[in-house]
CSV table of C-alpha atoms in Angstrom, one decimal:
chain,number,residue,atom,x,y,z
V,1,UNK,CA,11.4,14.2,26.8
V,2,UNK,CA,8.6,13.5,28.8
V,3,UNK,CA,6.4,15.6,30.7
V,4,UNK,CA,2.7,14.1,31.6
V,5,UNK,CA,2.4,11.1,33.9
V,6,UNK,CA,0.1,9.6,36.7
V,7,UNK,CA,0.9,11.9,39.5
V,8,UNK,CA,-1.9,10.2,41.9
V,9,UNK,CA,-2.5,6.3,41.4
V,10,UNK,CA,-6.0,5.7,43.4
V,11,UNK,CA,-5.0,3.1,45.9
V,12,UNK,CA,-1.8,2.2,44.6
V,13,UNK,CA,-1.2,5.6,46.3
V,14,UNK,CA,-2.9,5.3,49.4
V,15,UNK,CA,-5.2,7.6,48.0
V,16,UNK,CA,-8.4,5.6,47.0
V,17,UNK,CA,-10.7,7.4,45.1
V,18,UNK,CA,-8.5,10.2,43.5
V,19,UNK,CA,-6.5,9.8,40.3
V,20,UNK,CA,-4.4,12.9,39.2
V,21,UNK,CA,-2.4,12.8,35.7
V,22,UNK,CA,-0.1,15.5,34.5
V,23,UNK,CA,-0.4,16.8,31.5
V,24,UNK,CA,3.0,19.5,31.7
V,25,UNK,CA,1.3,22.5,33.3
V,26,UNK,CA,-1.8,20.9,34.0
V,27,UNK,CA,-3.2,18.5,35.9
V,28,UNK,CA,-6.1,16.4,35.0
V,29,UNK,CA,-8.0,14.8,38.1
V,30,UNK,CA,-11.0,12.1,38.6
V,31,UNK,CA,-12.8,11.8,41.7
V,32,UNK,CA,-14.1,8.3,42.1
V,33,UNK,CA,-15.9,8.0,45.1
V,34,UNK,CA,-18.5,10.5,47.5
V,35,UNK,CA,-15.5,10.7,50.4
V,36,UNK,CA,-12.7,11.5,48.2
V,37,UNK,CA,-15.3,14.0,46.6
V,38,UNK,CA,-15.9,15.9,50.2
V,39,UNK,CA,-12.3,15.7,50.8
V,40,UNK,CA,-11.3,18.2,47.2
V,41,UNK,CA,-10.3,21.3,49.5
V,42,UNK,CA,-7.5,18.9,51.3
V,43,UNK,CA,-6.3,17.4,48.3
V,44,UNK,CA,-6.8,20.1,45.7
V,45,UNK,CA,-4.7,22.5,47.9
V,46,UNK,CA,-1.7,19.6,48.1
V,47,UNK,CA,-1.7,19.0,44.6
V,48,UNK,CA,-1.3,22.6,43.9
V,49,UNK,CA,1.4,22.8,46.4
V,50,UNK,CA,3.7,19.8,45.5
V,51,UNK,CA,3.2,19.8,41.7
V,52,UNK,CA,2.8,23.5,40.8
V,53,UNK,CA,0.6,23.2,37.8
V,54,UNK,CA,-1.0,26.5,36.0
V,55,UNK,CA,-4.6,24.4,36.2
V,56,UNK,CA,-6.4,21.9,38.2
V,57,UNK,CA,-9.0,20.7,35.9
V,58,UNK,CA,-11.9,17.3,37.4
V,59,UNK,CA,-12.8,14.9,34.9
V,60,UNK,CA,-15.1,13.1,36.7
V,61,UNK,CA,-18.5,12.3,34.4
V,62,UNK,CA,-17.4,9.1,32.7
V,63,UNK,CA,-15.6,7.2,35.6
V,64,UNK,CA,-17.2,7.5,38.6
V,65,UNK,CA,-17.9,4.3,40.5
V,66,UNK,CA,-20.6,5.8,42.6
V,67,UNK,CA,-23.4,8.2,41.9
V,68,UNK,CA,-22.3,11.7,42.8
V,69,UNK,CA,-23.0,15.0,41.9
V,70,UNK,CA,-22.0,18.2,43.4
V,71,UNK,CA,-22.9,20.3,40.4
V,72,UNK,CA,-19.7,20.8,38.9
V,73,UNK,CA,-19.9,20.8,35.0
V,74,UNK,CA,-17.3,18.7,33.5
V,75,UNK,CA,-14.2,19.2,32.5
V,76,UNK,CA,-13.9,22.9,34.7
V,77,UNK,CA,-11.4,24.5,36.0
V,78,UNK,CA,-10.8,23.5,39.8
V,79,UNK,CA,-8.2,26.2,39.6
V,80,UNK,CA,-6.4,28.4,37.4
V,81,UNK,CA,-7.7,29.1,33.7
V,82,UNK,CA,-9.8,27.2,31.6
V,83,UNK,CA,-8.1,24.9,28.8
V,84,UNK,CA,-8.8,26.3,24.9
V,85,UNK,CA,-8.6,23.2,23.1
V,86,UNK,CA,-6.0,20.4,22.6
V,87,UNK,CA,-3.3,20.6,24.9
V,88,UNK,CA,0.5,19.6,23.5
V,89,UNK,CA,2.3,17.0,25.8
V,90,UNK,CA,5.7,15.1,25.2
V,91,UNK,CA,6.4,11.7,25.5
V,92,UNK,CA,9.9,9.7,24.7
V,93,UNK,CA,10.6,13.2,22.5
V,94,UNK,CA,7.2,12.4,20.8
V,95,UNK,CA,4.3,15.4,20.7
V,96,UNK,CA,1.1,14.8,21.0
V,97,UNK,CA,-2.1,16.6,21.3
V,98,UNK,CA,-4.0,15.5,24.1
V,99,UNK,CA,-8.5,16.7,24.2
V,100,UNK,CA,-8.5,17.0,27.6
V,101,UNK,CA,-11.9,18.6,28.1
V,102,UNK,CA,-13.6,15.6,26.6
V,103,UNK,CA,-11.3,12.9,25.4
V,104,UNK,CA,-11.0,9.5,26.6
V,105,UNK,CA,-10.2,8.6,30.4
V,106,UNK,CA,-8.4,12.1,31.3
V,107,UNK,CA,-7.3,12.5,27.7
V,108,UNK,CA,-4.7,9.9,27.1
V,109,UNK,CA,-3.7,6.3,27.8
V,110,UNK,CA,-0.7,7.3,30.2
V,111,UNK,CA,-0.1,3.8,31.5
V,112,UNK,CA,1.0,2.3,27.7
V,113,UNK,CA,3.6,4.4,27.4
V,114,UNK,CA,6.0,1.6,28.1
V,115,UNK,CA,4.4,-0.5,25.4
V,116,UNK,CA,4.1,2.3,22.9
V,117,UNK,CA,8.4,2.7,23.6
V,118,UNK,CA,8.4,-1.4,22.8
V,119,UNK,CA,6.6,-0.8,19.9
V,120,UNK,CA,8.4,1.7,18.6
V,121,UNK,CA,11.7,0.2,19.2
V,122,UNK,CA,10.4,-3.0,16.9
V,123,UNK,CA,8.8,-0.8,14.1
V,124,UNK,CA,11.8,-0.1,11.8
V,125,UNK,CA,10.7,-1.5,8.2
V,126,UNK,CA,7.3,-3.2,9.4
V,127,UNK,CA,3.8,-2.3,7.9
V,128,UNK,CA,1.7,-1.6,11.0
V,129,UNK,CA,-1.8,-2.0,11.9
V,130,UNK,CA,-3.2,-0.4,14.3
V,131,UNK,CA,-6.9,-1.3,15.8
V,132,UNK,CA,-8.8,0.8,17.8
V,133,UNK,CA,-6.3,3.2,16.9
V,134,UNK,CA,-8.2,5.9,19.5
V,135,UNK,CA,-5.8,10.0,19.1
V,136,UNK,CA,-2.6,7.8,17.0
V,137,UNK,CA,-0.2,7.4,20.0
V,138,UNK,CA,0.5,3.9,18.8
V,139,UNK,CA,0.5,4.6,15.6
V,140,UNK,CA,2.6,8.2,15.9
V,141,UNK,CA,5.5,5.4,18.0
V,142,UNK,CA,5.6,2.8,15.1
V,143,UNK,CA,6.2,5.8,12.4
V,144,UNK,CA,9.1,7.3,15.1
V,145,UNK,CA,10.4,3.4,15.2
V,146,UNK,CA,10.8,3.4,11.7
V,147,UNK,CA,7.9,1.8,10.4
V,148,UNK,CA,7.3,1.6,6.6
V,149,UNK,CA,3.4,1.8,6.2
V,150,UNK,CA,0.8,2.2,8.9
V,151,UNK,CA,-2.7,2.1,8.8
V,152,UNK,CA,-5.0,3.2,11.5
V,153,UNK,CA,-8.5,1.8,12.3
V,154,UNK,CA,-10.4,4.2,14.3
V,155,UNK,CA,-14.7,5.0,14.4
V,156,UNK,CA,-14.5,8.3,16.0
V,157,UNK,CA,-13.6,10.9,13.6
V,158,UNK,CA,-12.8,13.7,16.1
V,159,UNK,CA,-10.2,11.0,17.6
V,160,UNK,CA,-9.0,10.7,13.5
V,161,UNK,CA,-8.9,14.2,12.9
V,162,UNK,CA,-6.6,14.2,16.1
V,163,UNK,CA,-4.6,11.4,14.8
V,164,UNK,CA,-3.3,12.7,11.6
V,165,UNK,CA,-2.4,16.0,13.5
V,166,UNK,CA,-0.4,14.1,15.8
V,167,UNK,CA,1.4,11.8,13.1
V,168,UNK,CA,1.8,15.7,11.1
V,169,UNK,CA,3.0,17.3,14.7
V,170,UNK,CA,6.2,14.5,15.0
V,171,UNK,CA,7.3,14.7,11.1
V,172,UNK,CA,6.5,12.1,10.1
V,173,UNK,CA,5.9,11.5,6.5
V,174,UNK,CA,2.0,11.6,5.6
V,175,UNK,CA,2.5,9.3,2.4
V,176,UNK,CA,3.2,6.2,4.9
V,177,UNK,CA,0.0,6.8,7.3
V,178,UNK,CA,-3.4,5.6,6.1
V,179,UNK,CA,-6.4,6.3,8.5
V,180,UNK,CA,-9.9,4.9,8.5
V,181,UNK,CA,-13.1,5.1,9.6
V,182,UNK,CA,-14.3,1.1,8.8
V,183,UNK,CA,-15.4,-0.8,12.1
V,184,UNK,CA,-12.6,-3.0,13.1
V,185,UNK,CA,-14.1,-6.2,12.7
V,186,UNK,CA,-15.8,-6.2,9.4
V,187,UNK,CA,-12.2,-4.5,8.7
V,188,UNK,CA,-10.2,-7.9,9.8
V,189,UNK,CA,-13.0,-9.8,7.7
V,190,UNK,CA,-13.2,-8.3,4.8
V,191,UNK,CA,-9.6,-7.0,3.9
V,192,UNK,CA,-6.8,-9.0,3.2
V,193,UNK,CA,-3.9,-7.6,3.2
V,194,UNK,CA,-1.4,-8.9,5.9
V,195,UNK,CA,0.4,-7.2,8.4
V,196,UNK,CA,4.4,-7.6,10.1
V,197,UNK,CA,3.3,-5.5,13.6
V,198,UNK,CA,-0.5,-5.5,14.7
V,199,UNK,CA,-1.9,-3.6,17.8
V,200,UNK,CA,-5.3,-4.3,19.3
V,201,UNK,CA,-6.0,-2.0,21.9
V,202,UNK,CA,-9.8,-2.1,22.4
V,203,UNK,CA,-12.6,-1.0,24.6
V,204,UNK,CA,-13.8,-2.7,27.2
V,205,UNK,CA,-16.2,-5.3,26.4
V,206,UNK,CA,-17.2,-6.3,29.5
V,207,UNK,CA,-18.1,-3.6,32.0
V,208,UNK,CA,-20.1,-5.6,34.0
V,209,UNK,CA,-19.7,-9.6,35.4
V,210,UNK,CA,-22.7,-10.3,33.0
V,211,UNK,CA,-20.9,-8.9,29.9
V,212,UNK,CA,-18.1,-11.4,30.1
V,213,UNK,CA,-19.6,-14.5,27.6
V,214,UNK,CA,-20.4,-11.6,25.1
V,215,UNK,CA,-16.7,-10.5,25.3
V,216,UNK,CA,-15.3,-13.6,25.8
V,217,UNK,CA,-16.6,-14.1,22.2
V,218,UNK,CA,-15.8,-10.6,21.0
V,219,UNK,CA,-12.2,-11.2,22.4
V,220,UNK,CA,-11.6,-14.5,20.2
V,221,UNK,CA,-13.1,-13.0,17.1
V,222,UNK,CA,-10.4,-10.1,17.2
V,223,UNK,CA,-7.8,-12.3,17.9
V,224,UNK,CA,-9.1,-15.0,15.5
V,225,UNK,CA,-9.4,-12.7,12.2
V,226,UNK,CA,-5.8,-11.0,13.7
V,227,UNK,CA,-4.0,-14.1,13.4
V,228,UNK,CA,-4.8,-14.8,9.9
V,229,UNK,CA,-3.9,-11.2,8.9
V,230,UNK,CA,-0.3,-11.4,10.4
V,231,UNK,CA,2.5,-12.3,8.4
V,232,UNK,CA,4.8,-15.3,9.1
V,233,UNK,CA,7.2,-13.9,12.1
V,234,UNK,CA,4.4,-11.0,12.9
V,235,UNK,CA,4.6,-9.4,16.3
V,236,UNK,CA,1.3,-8.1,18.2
V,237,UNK,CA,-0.1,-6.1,21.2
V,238,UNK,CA,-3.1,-7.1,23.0
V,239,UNK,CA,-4.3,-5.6,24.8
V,240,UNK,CA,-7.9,-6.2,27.5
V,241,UNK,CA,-8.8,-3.6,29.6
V,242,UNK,CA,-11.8,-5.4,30.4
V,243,UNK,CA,-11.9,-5.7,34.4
V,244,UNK,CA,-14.2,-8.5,34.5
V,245,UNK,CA,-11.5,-10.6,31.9
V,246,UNK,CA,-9.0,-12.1,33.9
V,247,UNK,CA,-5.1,-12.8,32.4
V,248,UNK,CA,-5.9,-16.4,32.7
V,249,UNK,CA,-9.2,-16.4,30.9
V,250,UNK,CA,-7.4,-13.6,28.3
V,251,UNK,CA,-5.0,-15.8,27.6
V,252,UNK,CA,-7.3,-19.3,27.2
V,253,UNK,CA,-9.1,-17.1,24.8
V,254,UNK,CA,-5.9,-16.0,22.9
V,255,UNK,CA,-4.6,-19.2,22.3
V,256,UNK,CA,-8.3,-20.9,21.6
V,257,UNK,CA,-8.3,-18.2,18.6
V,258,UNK,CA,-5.0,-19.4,17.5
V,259,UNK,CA,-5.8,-23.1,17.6
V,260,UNK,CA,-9.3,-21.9,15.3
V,261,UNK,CA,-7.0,-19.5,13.2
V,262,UNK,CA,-4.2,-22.6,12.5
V,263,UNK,CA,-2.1,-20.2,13.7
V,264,UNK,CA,1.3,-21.0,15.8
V,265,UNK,CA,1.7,-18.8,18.3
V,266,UNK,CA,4.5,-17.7,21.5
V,267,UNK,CA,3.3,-15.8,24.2
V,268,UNK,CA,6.1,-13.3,24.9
C-alpha cells in the first residue's frame, strides 16, 4: 500500500548531510554538505546494495546548506536510467504522481503522510479547503476520506495540472474537486464561503533569523482570515515549516489570531 519513504534521515541517521527518499524503484537523494558530497562513491554504492533501486537520481540544487558544486546538472542520474517524467508512487492505497526531476524538496512531502492518513480518516461528508494545496496529496486524502466538496488553492500551475491528475488517478469524482489559481490570502479575504476541514500547509516564510517578524505577521494573517472561514465545529491542519518559527512562538501566534478573529479555539 505504500512504497516510497525516507530511506536516509540526515542526522537522525547518523548520516549528516545525506537524505535518501524512496520513490518504489527509485531513489531520490540530496547531498547537503561538501564532506558528504566527497563521500558519494561510499554511500551511493551502499544504497544500491541495501535498497536495490533501478535508479539513483541527486537532487541537490535547491537545498544545499553550503556552497558546492561538483558540476553535476540536476536531477541526473547517479546510476541507472534517467526518469521520463512523473513517476507513480503509492501511499495508504493512494496513487500519486510524483515530478521528481524538478518538483518540490525530492518530489513529495514524505513526512505528512501521517497527517494526510488523519485527514483522510476525518473527511467523510466535510467541504475541504486546502491552502497551498502544492501536487493535491492533501486534497487526493480528504476525497479518499469521503469528503463532499474540496477546493484546492495552489499558484503554480504545473503543481495544478499535477493535482487534478492525481485526484483523476485515485477515482475520485471530478464534479466534487475545484482547483484554483487565486493567491491564498487575497483568497481567505475576499471569498466567503466557510469551510468544515481546512489545511494550511505553507512555505516557509522565514528562511532566515531576520525573516521571522515578516512571518510572524504572515503566520497570524493566515490563521486570522482561516478562523473566520471555518464553520462552527471546523477541524484544521497547520502547518510551519519555517525553521526559524519555533512551536512555542507558532502557537502564541495561533492563538493571538484566534483572540483577533473572536474565534474559540482547542489545540489538539
Amino acid at each position: 500500500r505504500t512504497d516510497c519513504w525516507r530511506a536516509i534521515n540526515a542526522e537522525g541517521d547518523e548520516l549528516p548531510g545525506l537524505v535518501a527518499d524512496r520513490y518504489g524503484s527509485v531513489v531520490v537523494t540530496q547531498t547537503l554538505t561538501a564532506g558528504m558530497l566527497r563521500l558519494r562513491p561510499f554511500w551511493l554504492e551502499a544504497i544500491r546494495r541495501v535498497l536495490g533501486p533501478e535508479t539513483v537520481v541527486e537532487r541537490g540544487e535547491k537545498a544545499r546548506r553550503e556552497s558546492v558544486d561538483d558540476g553535476t546538472a540536476s536531477a541526473e542520474p547517479l546510476f541507472g536510467p534517467a526518469v521520463a517524467g512523473p513517476h507513480e508512487v503509492r501511499e495508504n492505497g493512494l496513487r500519486f504522481l510524483v515530478d521528481l526531476a524538478s518538483g518540490q524538496k525530492t518530489g513529495f512531502y514524505l513526512d505528512q503522510r501521517e497527517n494526510r492518513a488523519t485527514v483522510s480518516a476525518r473527511a467523510r461528508g466535510a467541504e475541504v479547503l486546502n491552502l497551498f494545496g502544492y501536487t493535491g496529496s492533501f486534497s487526493v486524502a480528504a476525497g479518499a476520506g469521503g469528503a463532499q466538496r474540496v477546493l484546492q488553492i495552489e499558484t503554480s500551475a504545473p503543481a495544478r495540472e499535477l493535482a487534478r491528475a492525481n485526484w483523476d488517478r485515485n477515482g475520485l469524482d471530478p464534479a466534487a474537486f475545484e482547483l484554483s489559481g487565486e493567491d491564498a490570502f487575497h483568497f481567505l479575504r475576499t471569498d466567503q464561503r466557510s469551510w468544515d476541514l481546512l489545511v494550511l500547509d505553507p512555505p516557509p516564510f522565514a528562511r532566515e533569523r531576520g525573516s521571522v517578524e515578516r512571518a510572524a505577521r504572515a503566520y497570524k494573517d493566515l490563521h486570522l482570515w482561516s478562523f473566520c472561514r471555518a464553520r462552527p465545529g471546523a477541524l484544521i491542519w497547520s502547518f510551519c515549516c519555517s525553521q526559524q518559527v519555533d512551536t512555542d512562538l507558532f502557537q502564541k501566534i495561533v492563538f493571538g489570531a484566534a483572540r483577533d478573529a473572536g474565534a474559540s479555539v482547542q489545540w489538539l
